[in-house]
PDB file of N, CA and C in Angstrom:
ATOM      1  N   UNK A   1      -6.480 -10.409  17.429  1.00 60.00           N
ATOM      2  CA  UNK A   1      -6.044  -9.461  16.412  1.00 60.00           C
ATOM      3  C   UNK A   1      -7.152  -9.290  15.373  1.00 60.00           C
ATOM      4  N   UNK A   2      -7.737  -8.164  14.987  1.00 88.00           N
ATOM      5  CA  UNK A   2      -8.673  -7.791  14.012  1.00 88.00           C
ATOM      6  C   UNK A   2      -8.090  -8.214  12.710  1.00 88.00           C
ATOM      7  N   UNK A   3      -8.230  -9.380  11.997  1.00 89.00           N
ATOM      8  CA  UNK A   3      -7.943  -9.596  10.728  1.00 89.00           C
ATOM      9  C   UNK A   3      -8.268  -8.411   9.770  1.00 89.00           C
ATOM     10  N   UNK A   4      -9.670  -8.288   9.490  1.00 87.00           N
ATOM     11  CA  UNK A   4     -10.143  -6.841   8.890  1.00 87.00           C
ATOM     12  C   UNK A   4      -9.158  -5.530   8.834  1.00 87.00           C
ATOM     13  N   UNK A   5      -8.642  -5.010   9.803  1.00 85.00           N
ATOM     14  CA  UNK A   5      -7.609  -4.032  10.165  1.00 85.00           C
ATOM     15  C   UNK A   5      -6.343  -4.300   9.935  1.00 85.00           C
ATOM     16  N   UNK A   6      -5.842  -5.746   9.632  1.00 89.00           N
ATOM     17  CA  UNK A   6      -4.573  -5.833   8.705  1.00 89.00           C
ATOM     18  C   UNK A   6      -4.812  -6.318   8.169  1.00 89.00           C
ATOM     19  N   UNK A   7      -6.001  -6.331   6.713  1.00 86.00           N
ATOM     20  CA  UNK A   7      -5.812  -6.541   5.755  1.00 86.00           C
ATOM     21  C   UNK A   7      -5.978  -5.085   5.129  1.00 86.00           C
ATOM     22  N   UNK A   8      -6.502  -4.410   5.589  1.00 84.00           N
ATOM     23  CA  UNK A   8      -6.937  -3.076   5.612  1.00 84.00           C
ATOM     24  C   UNK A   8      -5.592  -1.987   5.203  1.00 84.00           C
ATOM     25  N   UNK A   9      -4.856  -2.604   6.460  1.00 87.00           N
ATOM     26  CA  UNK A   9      -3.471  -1.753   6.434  1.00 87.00           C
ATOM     27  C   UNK A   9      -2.246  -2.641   5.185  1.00 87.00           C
ATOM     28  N   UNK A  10      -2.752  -3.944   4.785  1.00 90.00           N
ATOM     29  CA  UNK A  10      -1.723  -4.177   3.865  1.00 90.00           C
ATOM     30  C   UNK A  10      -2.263  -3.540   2.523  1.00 90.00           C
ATOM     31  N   UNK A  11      -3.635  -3.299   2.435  1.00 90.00           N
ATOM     32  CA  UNK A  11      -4.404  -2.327   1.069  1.00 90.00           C
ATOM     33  C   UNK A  11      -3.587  -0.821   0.895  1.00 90.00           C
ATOM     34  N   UNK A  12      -3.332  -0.253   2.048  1.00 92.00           N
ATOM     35  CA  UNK A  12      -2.921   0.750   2.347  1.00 92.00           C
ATOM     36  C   UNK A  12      -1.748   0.640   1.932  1.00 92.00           C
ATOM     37  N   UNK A  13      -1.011   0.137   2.187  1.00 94.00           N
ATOM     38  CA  UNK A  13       0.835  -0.083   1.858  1.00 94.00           C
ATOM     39  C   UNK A  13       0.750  -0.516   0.393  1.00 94.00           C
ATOM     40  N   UNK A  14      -0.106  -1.070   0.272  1.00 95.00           N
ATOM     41  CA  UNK A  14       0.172  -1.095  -1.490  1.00 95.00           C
ATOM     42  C   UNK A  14      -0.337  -0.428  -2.439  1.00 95.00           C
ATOM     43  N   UNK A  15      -1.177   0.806  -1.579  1.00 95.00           N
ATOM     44  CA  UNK A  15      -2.337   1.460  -2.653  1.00 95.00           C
ATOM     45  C   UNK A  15      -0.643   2.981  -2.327  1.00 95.00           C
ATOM     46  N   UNK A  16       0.356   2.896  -1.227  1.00 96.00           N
ATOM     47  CA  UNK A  16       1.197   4.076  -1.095  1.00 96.00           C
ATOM     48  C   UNK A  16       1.935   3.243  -1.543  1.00 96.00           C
ATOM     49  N   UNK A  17       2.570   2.274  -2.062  1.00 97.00           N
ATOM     50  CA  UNK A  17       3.645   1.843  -2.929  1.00 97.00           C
ATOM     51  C   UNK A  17       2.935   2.276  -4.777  1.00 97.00           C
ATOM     52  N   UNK A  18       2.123   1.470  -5.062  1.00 96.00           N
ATOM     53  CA  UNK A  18       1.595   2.081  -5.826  1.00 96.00           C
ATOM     54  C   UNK A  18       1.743   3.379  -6.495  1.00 96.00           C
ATOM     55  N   UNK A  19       0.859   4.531  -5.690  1.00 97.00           N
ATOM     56  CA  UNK A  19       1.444   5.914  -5.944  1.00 97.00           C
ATOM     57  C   UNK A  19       2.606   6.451  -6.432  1.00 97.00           C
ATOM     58  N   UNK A  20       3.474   5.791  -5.266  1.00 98.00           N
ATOM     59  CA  UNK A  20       4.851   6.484  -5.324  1.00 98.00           C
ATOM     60  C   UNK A  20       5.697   5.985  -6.227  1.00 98.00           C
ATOM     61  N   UNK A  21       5.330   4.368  -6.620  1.00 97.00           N
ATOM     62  CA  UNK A  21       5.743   4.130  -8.052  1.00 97.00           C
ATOM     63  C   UNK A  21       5.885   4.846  -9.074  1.00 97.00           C
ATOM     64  N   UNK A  22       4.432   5.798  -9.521  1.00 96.00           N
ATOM     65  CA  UNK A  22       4.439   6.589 -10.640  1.00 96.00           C
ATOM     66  C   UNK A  22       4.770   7.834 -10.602  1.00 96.00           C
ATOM     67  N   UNK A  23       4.733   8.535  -9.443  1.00 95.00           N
ATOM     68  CA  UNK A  23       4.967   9.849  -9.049  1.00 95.00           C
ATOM     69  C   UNK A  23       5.774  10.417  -7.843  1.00 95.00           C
ATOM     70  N   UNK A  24       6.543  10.655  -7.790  1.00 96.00           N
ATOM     71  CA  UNK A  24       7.035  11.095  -6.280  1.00 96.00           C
ATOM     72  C   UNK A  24       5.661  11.668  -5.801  1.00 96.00           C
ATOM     73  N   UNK A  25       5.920  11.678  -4.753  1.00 96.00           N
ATOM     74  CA  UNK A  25       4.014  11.913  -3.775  1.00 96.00           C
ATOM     75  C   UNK A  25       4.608  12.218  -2.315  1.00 96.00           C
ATOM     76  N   UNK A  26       3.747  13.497  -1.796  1.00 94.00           N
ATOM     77  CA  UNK A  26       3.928  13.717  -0.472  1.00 94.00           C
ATOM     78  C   UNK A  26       2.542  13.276   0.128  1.00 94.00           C
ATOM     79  N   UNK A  27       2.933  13.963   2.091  1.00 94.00           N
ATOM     80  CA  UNK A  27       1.958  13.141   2.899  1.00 94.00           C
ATOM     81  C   UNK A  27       0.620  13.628   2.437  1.00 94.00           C
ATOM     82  N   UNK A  28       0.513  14.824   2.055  1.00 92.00           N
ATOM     83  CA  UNK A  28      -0.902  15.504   2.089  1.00 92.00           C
ATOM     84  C   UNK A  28      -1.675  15.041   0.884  1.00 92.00           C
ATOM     85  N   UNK A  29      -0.984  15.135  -0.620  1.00 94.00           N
ATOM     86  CA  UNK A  29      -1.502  14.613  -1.657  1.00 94.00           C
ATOM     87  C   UNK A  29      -2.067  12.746  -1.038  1.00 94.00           C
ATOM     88  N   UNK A  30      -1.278  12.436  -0.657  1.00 95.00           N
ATOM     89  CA  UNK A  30      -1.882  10.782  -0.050  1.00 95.00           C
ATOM     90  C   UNK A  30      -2.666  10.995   0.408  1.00 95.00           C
ATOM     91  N   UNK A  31      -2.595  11.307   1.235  1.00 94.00           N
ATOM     92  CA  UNK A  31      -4.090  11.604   2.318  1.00 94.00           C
ATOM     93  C   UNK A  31      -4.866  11.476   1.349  1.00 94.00           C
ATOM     94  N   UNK A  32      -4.892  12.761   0.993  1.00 94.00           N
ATOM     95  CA  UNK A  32      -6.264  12.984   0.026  1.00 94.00           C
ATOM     96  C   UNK A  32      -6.615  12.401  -0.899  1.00 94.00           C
ATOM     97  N   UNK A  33      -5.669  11.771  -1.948  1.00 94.00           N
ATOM     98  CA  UNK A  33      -5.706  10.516  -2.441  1.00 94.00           C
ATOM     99  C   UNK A  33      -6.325   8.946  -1.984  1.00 94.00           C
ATOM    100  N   UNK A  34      -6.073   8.789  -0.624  1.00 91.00           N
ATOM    101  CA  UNK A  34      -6.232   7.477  -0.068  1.00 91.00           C
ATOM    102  C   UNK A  34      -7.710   8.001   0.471  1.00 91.00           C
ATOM    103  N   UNK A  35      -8.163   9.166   1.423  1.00 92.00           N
ATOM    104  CA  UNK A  35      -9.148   9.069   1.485  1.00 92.00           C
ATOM    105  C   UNK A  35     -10.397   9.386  -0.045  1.00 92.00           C
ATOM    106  N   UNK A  36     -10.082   9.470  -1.007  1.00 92.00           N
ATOM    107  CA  UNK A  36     -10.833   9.360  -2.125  1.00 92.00           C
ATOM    108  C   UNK A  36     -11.225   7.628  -2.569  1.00 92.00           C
ATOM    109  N   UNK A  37     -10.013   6.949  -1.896  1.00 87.00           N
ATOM    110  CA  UNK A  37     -10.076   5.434  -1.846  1.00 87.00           C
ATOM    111  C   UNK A  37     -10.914   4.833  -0.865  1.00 87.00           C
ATOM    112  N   UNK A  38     -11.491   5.551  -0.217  1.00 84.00           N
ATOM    113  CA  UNK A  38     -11.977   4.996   1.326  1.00 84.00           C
ATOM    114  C   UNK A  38     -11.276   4.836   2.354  1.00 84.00           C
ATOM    115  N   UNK A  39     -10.311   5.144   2.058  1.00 82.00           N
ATOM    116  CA  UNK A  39      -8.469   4.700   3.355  1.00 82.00           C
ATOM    117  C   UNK A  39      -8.768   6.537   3.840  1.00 82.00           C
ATOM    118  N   UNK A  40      -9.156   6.353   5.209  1.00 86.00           N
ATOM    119  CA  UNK A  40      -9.503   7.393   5.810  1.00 86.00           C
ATOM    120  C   UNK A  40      -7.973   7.314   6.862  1.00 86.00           C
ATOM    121  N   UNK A  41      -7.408   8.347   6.471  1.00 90.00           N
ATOM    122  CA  UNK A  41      -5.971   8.120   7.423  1.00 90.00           C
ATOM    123  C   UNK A  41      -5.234   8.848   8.002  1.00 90.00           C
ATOM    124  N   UNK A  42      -5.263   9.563   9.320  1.00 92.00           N
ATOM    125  CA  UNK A  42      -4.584  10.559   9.852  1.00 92.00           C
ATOM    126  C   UNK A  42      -2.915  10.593   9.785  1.00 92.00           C
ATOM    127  N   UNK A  43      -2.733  11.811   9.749  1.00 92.00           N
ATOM    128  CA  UNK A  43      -1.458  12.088   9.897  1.00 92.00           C
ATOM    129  C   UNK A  43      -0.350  11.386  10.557  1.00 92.00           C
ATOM    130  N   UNK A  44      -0.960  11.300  11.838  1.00 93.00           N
ATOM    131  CA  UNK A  44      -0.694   9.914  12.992  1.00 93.00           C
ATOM    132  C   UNK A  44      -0.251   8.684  12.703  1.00 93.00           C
ATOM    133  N   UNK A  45      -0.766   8.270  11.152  1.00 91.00           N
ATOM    134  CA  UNK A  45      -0.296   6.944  11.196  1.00 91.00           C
ATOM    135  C   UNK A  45       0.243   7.328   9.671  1.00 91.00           C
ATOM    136  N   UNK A  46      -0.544   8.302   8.933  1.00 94.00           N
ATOM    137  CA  UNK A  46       0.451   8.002   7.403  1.00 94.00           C
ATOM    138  C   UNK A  46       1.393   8.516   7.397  1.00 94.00           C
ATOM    139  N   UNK A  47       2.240   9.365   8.205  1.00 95.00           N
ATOM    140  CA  UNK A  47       3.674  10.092   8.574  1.00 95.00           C
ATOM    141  C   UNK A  47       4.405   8.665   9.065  1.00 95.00           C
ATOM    142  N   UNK A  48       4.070   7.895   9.779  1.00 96.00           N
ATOM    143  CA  UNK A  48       4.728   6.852  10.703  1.00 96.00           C
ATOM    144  C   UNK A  48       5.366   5.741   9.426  1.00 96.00           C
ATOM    145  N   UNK A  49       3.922   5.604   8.854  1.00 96.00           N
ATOM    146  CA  UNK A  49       3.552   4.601   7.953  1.00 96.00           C
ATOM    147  C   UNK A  49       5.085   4.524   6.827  1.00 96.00           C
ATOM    148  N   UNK A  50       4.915   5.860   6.449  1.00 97.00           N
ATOM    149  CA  UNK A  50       6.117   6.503   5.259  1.00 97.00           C
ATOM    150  C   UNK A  50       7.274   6.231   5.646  1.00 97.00           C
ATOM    151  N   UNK A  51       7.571   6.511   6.713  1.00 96.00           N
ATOM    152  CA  UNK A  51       8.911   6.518   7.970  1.00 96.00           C
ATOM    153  C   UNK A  51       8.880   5.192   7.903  1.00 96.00           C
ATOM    154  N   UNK A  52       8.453   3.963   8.228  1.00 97.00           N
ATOM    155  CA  UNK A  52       8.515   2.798   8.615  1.00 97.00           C
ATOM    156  C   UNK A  52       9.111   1.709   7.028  1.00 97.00           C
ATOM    157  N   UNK A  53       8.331   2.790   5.923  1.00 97.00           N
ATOM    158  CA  UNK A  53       8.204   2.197   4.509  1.00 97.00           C
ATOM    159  C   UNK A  53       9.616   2.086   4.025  1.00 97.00           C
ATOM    160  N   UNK A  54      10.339   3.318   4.272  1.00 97.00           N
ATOM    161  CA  UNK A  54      11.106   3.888   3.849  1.00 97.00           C
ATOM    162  C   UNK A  54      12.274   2.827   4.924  1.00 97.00           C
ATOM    163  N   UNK A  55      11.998   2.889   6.075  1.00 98.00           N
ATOM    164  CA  UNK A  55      13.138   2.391   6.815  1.00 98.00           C
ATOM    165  C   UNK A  55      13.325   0.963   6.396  1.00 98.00           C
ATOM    166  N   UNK A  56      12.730   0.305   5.595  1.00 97.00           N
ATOM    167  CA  UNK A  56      12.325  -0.984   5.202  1.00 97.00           C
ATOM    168  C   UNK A  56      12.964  -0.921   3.788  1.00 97.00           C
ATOM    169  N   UNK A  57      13.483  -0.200   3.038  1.00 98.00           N
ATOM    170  CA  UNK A  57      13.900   0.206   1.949  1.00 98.00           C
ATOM    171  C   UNK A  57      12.792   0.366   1.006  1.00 98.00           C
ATOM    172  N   UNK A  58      11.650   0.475   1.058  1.00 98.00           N
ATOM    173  CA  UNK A  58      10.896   0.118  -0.367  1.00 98.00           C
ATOM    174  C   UNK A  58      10.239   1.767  -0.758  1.00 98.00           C
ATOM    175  N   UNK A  59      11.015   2.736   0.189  1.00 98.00           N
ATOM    176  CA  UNK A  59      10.586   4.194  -0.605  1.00 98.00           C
ATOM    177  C   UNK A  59      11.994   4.384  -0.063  1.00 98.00           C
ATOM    178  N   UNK A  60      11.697   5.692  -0.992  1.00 98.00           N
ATOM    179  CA  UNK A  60      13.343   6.761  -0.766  1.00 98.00           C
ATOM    180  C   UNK A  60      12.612   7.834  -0.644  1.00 98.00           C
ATOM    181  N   UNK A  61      13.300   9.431  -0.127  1.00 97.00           N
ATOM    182  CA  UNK A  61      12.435  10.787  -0.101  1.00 97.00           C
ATOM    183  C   UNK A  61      13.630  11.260  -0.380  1.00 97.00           C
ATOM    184  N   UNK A  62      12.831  12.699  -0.539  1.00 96.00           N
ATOM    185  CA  UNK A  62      13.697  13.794  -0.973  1.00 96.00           C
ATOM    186  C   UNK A  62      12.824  14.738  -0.485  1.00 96.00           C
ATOM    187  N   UNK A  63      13.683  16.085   0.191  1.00 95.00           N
ATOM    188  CA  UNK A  63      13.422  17.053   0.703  1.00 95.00           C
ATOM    189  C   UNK A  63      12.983  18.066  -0.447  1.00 95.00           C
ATOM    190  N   UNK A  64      11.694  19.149  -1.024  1.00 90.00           N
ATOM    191  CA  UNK A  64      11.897  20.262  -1.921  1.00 90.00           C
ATOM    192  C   UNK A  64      10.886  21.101  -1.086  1.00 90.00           C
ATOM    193  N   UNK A  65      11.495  22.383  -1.627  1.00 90.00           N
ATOM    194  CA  UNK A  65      10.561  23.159  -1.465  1.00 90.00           C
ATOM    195  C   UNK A  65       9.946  23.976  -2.164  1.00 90.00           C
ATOM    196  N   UNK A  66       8.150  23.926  -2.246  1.00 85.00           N
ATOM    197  CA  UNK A  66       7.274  24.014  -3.316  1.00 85.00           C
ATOM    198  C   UNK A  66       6.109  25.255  -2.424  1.00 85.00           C
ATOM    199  N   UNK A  67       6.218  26.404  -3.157  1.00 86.00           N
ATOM    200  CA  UNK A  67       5.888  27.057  -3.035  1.00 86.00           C
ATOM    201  C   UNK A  67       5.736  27.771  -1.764  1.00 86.00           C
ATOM    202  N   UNK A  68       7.364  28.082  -1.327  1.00 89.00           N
ATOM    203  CA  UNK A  68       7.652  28.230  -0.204  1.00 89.00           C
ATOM    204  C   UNK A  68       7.327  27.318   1.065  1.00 89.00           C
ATOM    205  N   UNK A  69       6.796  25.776   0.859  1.00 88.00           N
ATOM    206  CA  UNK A  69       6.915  24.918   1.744  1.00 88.00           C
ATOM    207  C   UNK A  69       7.860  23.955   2.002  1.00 88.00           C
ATOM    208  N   UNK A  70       8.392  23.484   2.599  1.00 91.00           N
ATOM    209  CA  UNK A  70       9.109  22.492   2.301  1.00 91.00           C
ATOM    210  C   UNK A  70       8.598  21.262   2.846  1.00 91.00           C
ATOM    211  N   UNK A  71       8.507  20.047   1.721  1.00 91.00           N
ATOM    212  CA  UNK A  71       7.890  18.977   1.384  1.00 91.00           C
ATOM    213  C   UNK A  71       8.864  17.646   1.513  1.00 91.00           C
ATOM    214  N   UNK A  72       8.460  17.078   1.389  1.00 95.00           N
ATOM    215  CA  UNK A  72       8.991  15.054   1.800  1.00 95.00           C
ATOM    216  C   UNK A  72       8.343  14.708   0.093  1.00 95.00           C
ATOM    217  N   UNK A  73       9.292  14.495  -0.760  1.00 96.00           N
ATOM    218  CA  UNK A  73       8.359  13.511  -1.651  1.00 96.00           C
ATOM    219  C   UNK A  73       8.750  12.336  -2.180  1.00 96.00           C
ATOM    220  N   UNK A  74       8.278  11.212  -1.438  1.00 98.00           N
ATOM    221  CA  UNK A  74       8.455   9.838  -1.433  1.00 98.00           C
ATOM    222  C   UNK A  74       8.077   9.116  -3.057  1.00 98.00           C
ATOM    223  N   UNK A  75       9.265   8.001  -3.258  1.00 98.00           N
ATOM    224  CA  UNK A  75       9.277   7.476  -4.074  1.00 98.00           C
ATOM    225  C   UNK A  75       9.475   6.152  -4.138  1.00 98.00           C
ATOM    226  N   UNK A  76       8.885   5.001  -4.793  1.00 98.00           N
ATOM    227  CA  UNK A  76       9.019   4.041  -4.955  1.00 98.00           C
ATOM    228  C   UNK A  76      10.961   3.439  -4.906  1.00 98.00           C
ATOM    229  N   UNK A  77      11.352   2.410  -4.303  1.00 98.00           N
ATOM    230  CA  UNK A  77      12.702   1.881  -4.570  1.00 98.00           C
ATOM    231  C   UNK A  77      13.080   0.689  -5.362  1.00 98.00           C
ATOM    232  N   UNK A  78      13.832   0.387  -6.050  1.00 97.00           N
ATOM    233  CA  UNK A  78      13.519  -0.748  -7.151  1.00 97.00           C
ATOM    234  C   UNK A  78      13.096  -1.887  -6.109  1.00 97.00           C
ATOM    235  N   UNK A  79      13.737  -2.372  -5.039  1.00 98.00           N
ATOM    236  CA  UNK A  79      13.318  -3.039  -3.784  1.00 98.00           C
ATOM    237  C   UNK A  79      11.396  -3.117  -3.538  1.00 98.00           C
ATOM    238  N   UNK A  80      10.856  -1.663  -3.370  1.00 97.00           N
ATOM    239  CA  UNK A  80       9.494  -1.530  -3.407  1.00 97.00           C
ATOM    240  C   UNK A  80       8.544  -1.800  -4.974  1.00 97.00           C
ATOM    241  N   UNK A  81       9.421  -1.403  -5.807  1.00 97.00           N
ATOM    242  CA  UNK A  81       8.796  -1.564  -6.965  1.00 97.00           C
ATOM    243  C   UNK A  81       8.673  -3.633  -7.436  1.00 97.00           C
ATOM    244  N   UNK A  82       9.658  -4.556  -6.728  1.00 97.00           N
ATOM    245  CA  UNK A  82      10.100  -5.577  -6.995  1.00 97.00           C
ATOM    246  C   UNK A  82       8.915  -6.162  -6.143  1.00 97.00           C
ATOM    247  N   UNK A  83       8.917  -5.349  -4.856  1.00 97.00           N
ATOM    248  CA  UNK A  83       7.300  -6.066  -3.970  1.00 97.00           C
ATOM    249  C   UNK A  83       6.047  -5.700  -4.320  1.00 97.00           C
ATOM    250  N   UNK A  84       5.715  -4.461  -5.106  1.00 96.00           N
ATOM    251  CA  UNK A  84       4.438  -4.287  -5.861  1.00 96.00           C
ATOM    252  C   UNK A  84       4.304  -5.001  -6.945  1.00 96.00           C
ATOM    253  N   UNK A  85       5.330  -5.758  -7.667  1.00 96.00           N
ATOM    254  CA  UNK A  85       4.932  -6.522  -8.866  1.00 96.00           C
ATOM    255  C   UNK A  85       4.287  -7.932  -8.166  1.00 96.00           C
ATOM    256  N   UNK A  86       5.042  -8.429  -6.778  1.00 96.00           N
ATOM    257  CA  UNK A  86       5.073  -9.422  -6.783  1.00 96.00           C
ATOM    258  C   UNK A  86       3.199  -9.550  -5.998  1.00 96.00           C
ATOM    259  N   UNK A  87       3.037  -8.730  -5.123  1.00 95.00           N
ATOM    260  CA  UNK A  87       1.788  -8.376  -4.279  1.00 95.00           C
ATOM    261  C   UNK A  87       0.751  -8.213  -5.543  1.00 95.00           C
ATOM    262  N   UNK A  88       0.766  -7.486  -6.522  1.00 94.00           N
ATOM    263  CA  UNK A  88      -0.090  -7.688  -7.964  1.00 94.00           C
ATOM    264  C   UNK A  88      -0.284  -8.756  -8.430  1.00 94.00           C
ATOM    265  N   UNK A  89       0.540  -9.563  -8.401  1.00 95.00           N
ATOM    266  CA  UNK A  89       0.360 -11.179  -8.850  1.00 95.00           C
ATOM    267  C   UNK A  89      -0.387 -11.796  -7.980  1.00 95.00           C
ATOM    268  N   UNK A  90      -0.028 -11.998  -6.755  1.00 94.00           N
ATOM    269  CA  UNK A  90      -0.886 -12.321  -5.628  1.00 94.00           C
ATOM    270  C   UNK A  90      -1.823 -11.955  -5.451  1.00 94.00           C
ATOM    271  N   UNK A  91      -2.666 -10.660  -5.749  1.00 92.00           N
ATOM    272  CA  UNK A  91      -3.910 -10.039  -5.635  1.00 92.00           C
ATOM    273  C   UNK A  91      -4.551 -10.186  -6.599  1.00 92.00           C
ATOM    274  N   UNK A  92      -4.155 -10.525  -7.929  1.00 93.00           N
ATOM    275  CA  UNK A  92      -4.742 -11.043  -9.208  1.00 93.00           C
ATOM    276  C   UNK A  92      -5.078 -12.502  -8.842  1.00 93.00           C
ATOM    277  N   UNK A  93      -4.467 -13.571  -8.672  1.00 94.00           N
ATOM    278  CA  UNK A  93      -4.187 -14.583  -8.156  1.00 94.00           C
ATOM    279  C   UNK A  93      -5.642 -14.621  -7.550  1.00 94.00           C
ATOM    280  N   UNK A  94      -5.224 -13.982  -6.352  1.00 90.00           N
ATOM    281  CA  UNK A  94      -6.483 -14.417  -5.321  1.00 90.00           C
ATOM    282  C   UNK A  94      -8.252 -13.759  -6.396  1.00 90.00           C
ATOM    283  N   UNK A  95      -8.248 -12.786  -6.543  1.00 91.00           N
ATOM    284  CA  UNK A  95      -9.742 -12.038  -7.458  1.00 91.00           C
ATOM    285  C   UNK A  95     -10.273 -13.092  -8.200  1.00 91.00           C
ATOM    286  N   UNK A  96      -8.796 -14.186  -9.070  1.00 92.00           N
ATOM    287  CA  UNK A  96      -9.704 -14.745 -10.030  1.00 92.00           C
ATOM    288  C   UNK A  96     -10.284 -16.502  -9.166  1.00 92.00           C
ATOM    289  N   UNK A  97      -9.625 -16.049  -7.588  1.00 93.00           N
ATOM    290  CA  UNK A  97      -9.636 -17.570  -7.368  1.00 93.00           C
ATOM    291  C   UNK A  97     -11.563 -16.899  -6.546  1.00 93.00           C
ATOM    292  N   UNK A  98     -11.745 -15.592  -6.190  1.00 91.00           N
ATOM    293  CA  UNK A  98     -12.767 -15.687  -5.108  1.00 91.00           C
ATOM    294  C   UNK A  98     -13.731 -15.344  -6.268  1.00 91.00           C
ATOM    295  N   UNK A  99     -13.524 -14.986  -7.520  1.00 81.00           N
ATOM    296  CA  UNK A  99     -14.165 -14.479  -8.520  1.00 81.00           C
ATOM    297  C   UNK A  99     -15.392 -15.159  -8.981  1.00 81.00           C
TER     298      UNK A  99
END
């Protein structure tokens, strides 16, 4: 198993918990968001990714439609918001231990 590639993908799940904490956020704004992060990420897996997040309870969505599109915009769940505090501690944790 490529360690590198899941640590990679747990950066990812917390850089889209994150987000959706502060803003409801759809797939496309992420994208483009995450690849501004270096998280280069097709549709393929950040559609799945959301779906999987969500089935896990730690996002909720809501259907709108914005400028005649209709959009998914995912949001943090107190559940997800309860695992980004705790993953922040842990990632602080570790910075000041490799620091």
């Amino acid at each position: 198993m490529d360690v590198l590639r899941e640590f990679h993908t747990g950066a990812l799940r917390l850089r889209v918990l994150h987000h959706a904490a502060e803003t409801p956020v759809h797939g496309a704004w992420l994208a483009e968001e995450l690849a501004a992060r270096g998280h280069r990420v097709s549709p393929g897996t950040l559609y799945p990714l959301l779906h999987r997040m969500q089935e896990a309870g730690l996002l909720k969505s809501t259907s709108v439609v914005e400028a005649g599109r209709r959009l998914r915009r995912y949001r943090t769940t107190k559940r997800g918001k309860r695992l980004l505090a705790d993953c922040r501690a842990v990632v602080a944790e570790l910075a000041r231990d490799l620091g």
